[in-house]
Coordinates of C-alpha atoms in Angstrom, one line a residue:
W208 CA 17.1 -0.3 11.5
C209 CA 15.5 -2.1 8.5
A210 CA 17.3 -5.1 7.0
M211 CA 18.6 -4.5 3.4
L212 CA 15.6 -4.3 1.1
N213 CA 15.4 -7.7 -0.5
I214 CA 12.0 -8.4 -2.2
K215 CA 12.3 -12.1 -3.0
K216 CA 8.6 -13.0 -2.7
I217 CA 5.6 -10.8 -3.5
L218 CA 2.1 -11.8 -2.4
L219 CA -0.4 -10.6 -4.9
P220 CA -4.1 -11.0 -3.9
V221 CA -6.3 -10.9 -6.9
D222 CA -10.1 -10.3 -7.0
F223 CA -11.8 -12.1 -9.9
P224 CA -13.4 -11.3 -12.2
N225 CA -12.1 -7.7 -11.9
P226 CA -8.5 -7.7 -10.7
S227 CA -6.8 -4.3 -10.4
L228 CA -4.8 -4.1 -13.6
R229 CA -2.6 -1.3 -12.2
V230 CA -1.4 -3.2 -9.2
V231 CA -1.0 -6.4 -11.2
H232 CA 1.1 -4.5 -13.7
Q233 CA 3.2 -3.0 -10.9
A234 CA 3.7 -6.3 -9.3
A235 CA 5.0 -7.9 -12.5
A236 CA 7.4 -4.9 -13.1
L237 CA 8.7 -5.0 -9.5
A238 CA 9.1 -8.8 -9.7
H239 CA 11.2 -8.5 -12.8
H240 CA 13.4 -5.9 -11.2
Y241 CA 14.0 -7.8 -8.0
H242 CA 13.8 -11.3 -9.6
S243 CA 11.0 -12.1 -7.2
E244 CA 8.6 -15.0 -7.0
I245 CA 4.9 -13.9 -7.2
V246 CA 2.4 -15.8 -5.0
M247 CA -1.0 -15.1 -6.6
L248 CA -3.7 -15.5 -4.1
H249 CA -7.5 -15.6 -4.6
V250 CA -9.8 -15.9 -1.6
V251 CA -13.3 -17.3 -1.8
P252 CA -15.2 -15.5 1.0
P253 CA -17.9 -17.3 3.1
L254 CA -20.7 -15.2 1.5
S255 CA -19.9 -16.6 -2.0
H256 CA -22.6 -19.2 -1.5
G257 CA -25.2 -16.4 -1.1
K258 CA -24.6 -14.8 -4.5
A259 CA -27.7 -14.2 -6.7
L260 CA -28.7 -16.9 -9.1
P261 CA -31.3 -17.0 -11.9
E262 CA -34.8 -18.0 -10.7
D263 CA -34.7 -21.0 -13.0
A264 CA -31.4 -22.2 -11.7
P265 CA -31.5 -25.6 -10.0
K266 CA -31.8 -25.5 -6.2
L267 CA -28.4 -26.2 -4.6
T268 CA -27.3 -26.7 -1.0
A269 CA -25.0 -24.2 0.6
S270 CA -22.1 -26.7 0.4
E271 CA -22.8 -27.2 -3.3
L272 CA -22.9 -23.5 -4.0
L273 CA -19.6 -23.0 -2.1
A274 CA -18.0 -25.9 -4.1
Q275 CA -19.2 -24.3 -7.3
A276 CA -17.7 -21.0 -6.3
V277 CA -14.4 -22.6 -5.4
Q278 CA -14.3 -24.4 -8.8
E279 CA -15.1 -21.2 -10.6
A280 CA -12.3 -19.4 -8.7
Q281 CA -9.9 -22.2 -9.4
N282 CA -10.7 -21.9 -13.1
N283 CA -10.1 -18.1 -13.0
L284 CA -6.8 -18.6 -11.1
N285 CA -5.5 -21.0 -13.7
Q286 CA -6.1 -18.7 -16.6
P287 CA -3.0 -17.8 -18.7
L288 CA -1.4 -14.6 -17.5
G289 CA -0.3 -11.6 -19.7
P290 CA 3.1 -11.3 -21.4
E291 CA 4.3 -9.1 -18.6
F292 CA 4.5 -12.2 -16.5
D293 CA 6.7 -14.1 -18.9
G294 CA 9.9 -15.4 -17.2
L295 CA 8.6 -14.9 -13.7
S296 CA 8.1 -17.7 -11.1
I297 CA 4.4 -17.8 -10.3
Q298 CA 2.7 -19.7 -7.5
R299 CA -1.1 -19.8 -7.5
V300 CA -2.9 -20.2 -4.2
L301 CA -6.7 -20.5 -3.5
A302 CA -8.0 -19.9 0.0
K303 CA -11.4 -19.9 1.6
G304 CA -12.6 -17.6 4.4
D305 CA -12.3 -14.0 5.4
P306 CA -10.2 -12.3 2.7
A307 CA -8.1 -10.1 5.1
R308 CA -7.3 -12.9 7.4
A309 CA -6.4 -15.2 4.5
V310 CA -4.0 -12.5 3.1
V311 CA -2.3 -12.0 6.4
Q312 CA -2.0 -15.8 7.1
T313 CA -0.7 -16.5 3.6
A314 CA 1.9 -13.7 3.9
A315 CA 3.1 -15.3 7.1
E316 CA 3.2 -18.8 5.8
E317 CA 4.9 -17.9 2.5
K318 CA 7.3 -15.4 4.3
A319 CA 6.3 -12.7 1.8
D320 CA 8.6 -9.6 1.6
L321 CA 5.8 -7.4 0.2
I322 CA 2.0 -7.6 -0.2
M323 CA 0.7 -5.8 -3.3
M324 CA -3.1 -5.2 -3.4
P325 CA -5.5 -2.4 -4.6
S326 CA -7.4 0.0 -2.5
H327 CA -11.1 0.3 -3.3
G328 CA -11.5 3.9 -2.3
Y329 CA -13.3 3.8 1.1
T330 CA -12.2 6.1 3.8
F331 CA -10.5 4.4 6.7
N332 CA -8.4 6.0 9.4
Q333 CA -8.2 9.2 7.4
F334 CA -6.5 7.5 4.4
L335 CA -8.1 6.2 1.2
L336 CA -8.0 2.5 1.8
G337 CA -10.4 -0.3 1.1
S338 CA -11.7 -2.2 4.2
V339 CA -9.8 -5.4 3.3
T340 CA -6.6 -3.6 2.5
A341 CA -6.9 -1.6 5.8
K342 CA -7.3 -4.8 7.8
V343 CA -4.3 -6.3 6.1
L344 CA -2.3 -3.1 6.7
Y345 CA -3.0 -3.2 10.4
G346 CA -2.7 -7.0 10.8
T347 CA 0.7 -7.8 9.4
E348 CA 4.3 -6.8 9.8
C349 CA 4.9 -7.2 6.1
P350 CA 5.1 -4.0 4.0
V351 CA 1.9 -3.4 2.0
W352 CA 2.0 -1.7 -1.4
T353 CA -1.4 -0.4 -2.5
G354 CA -2.8 1.9 -5.2
A355 CA -6.1 3.7 -5.7
H356 CA -8.8 1.6 -7.4
M357 CA -9.8 4.0 -10.2
E358 CA -11.2 2.5 -13.4
E359 CA -10.5 5.6 -15.5
L360 CA -6.8 5.4 -14.9
S361 CA -5.1 3.3 -17.6
V362 CA -2.1 1.1 -16.9
Q363 CA 0.9 3.3 -17.1
E364 CA 4.5 2.4 -17.6
F365 CA 6.1 1.4 -14.3
A366 CA 8.5 4.1 -13.0
I367 CA 9.7 5.3 -9.7
R368 CA 11.4 8.7 -10.1
N369 CA 10.3 10.5 -7.0
V370 CA 9.7 8.9 -3.6
L371 CA 7.8 10.8 -0.8
C372 CA 8.3 9.5 2.8
A373 CA 6.0 10.6 5.5
V374 CA 7.8 10.9 8.9
D375 CA 5.9 11.4 12.2
F376 CA 9.0 10.9 14.5
A377 CA 7.5 7.8 16.1
P378 CA 9.9 5.0 17.0
H379 CA 9.2 3.2 13.6
S380 CA 10.3 6.3 11.6
H381 CA 13.8 4.9 11.1
K382 CA 12.4 1.8 9.5
T383 CA 10.1 3.8 7.3
V384 CA 12.9 6.1 6.1
S385 CA 15.2 3.2 5.6
W386 CA 12.7 1.4 3.3
A387 CA 12.0 4.6 1.4
A388 CA 15.7 5.5 1.0
Q389 CA 16.6 2.0 -0.2
I390 CA 13.9 1.8 -2.8
A391 CA 14.7 5.4 -4.0
A392 CA 18.4 4.4 -4.3
E393 CA 17.4 1.2 -6.1
F394 CA 15.5 3.1 -8.8
G395 CA 17.7 6.2 -8.8
A396 CA 14.8 8.3 -7.6
R397 CA 14.7 11.6 -5.7
L398 CA 13.8 11.2 -2.0
T399 CA 11.7 13.7 -0.1
L400 CA 11.0 13.4 3.7
A401 CA 7.7 15.0 4.6
H402 CA 6.4 15.9 8.1
V403 CA 3.0 17.4 8.9
T404 CA 2.7 19.5 12.1
F405 CA -0.5 20.3 14.0
G406 CA -2.7 22.9 12.4
V407 CA -1.7 26.5 13.3
E408 CA -5.0 28.2 12.4
L409 CA -6.9 29.9 15.2
W410 CA -10.5 31.1 15.2
G411 CA -11.3 34.5 16.5
P412 CA -13.2 37.7 15.7
G413 CA -13.5 38.0 12.0
G414 CA -12.7 34.4 11.2
S415 CA -9.5 32.4 11.3
Y416 CA -5.9 33.5 11.3
V417 CA -2.5 31.8 11.4
N418 CA -0.5 32.1 14.6
Q419 CA 2.8 32.9 12.9
E420 CA 5.0 32.5 16.0
W421 CA 3.5 29.1 16.8
K422 CA 4.0 28.0 13.2
E423 CA 7.6 29.1 13.2
D424 CA 8.2 27.1 16.4
L425 CA 6.6 24.0 15.1
V426 CA 8.4 24.2 11.7
G427 CA 11.7 24.9 13.4
A428 CA 11.4 21.9 15.8
A429 CA 10.4 19.7 12.9
S430 CA 13.3 20.8 10.8
E431 CA 15.7 20.0 13.7
H432 CA 14.2 16.5 14.1
L433 CA 14.4 15.8 10.4
E434 CA 18.0 17.0 10.3
E435 CA 18.9 14.7 13.3
L436 CA 17.1 11.8 11.7
Q437 CA 18.9 12.2 8.4
Q438 CA 22.3 12.4 10.2
T439 CA 21.4 9.1 12.0
M440 CA 20.2 7.4 8.8
G441 CA 22.9 8.8 6.6
T442 CA 20.4 10.2 4.1
N443 CA 20.5 13.5 2.2
A444 CA 16.9 13.9 1.2
D445 CA 14.8 16.9 0.3
V446 CA 12.5 18.1 3.1
F447 CA 8.8 19.1 3.0
I448 CA 7.1 20.5 6.2
G449 CA 3.5 21.4 6.2
S450 CA 0.8 22.0 8.8
G451 CA -2.8 20.9 9.2
N452 CA -4.8 17.9 8.0
V453 CA -2.4 15.0 7.4
P454 CA -4.0 13.4 4.3
T455 CA -4.6 16.8 2.7
V456 CA -1.1 18.0 3.3
L457 CA 0.5 14.8 2.2
S458 CA -1.6 14.9 -1.0
Q459 CA -0.2 18.4 -1.6
A460 CA 3.3 17.2 -0.9
A461 CA 2.8 14.3 -3.4
A462 CA 1.6 16.7 -6.1
Q463 CA 4.4 19.2 -5.4
T464 CA 7.2 16.6 -5.5
K465 CA 5.6 14.6 -8.4
A466 CA 5.8 11.5 -6.2
D467 CA 5.3 8.1 -7.8
L468 CA 5.4 6.4 -4.5
L469 CA 4.4 7.4 -1.0
V470 CA 6.0 5.5 1.9
T471 CA 4.4 5.8 5.3
G472 CA 4.7 3.9 8.6
C473 CA 2.0 1.8 10.2
R474 CA 1.8 0.0 13.5
P475 CA -0.1 -3.3 13.4
Y476 CA -2.8 -3.8 16.0
G477 CA -1.3 -5.3 19.2

């Protein structure tokens, strides 16, 4: 299935001047745990030369503006890091071009074991993912760790006590479960496998109602598949089975299991 989880190199794209402190904090904590090297990447996008400038600013050519943006980014990238990075091996990389493409290319060149980047809260493919994060997620074979970009959430102590693994019974499910089971074992966390069946509500006279027989059939079949999967994988996880809208039900499962981490499979384009 999945090779033994061995996170030796973490790619950490940062967005100056407002890097996501939560993901940066989590990357440092994970790097300490796995003794990983962190590759800190900042990308200067092509549109940087079009940023607003004061009216009295000297007129600069596009190439001069881009050079200015690159120098500013380099200065930001070279700033001292917080104490949580003490003792870690840090490589700083500056790239120019499309951010998503640069992240995917750098991950391949550096042979990263994990990409850690924030989500900026835009809906994409029914999940709460930023457009750049979504493009990276669907453009690389490397696992992507992401978290909601919410300013009001303070940096919390890094802890993985409960892992929720979404299973859809596709061919990649074994790899997904393997990754979730290994990280749960690594941190001594409780593992829950979750599957969401089709909705079982039917509309009729007087409103909607649940087809109980259909629900029992779907839940029964899902239970059997999960049991077979666990026997194959050698896991003994808790099980959560729900019906309806996948993101909504997974959110309910995450709340019910007090999940710190949700692991879900994804197939790259092509």
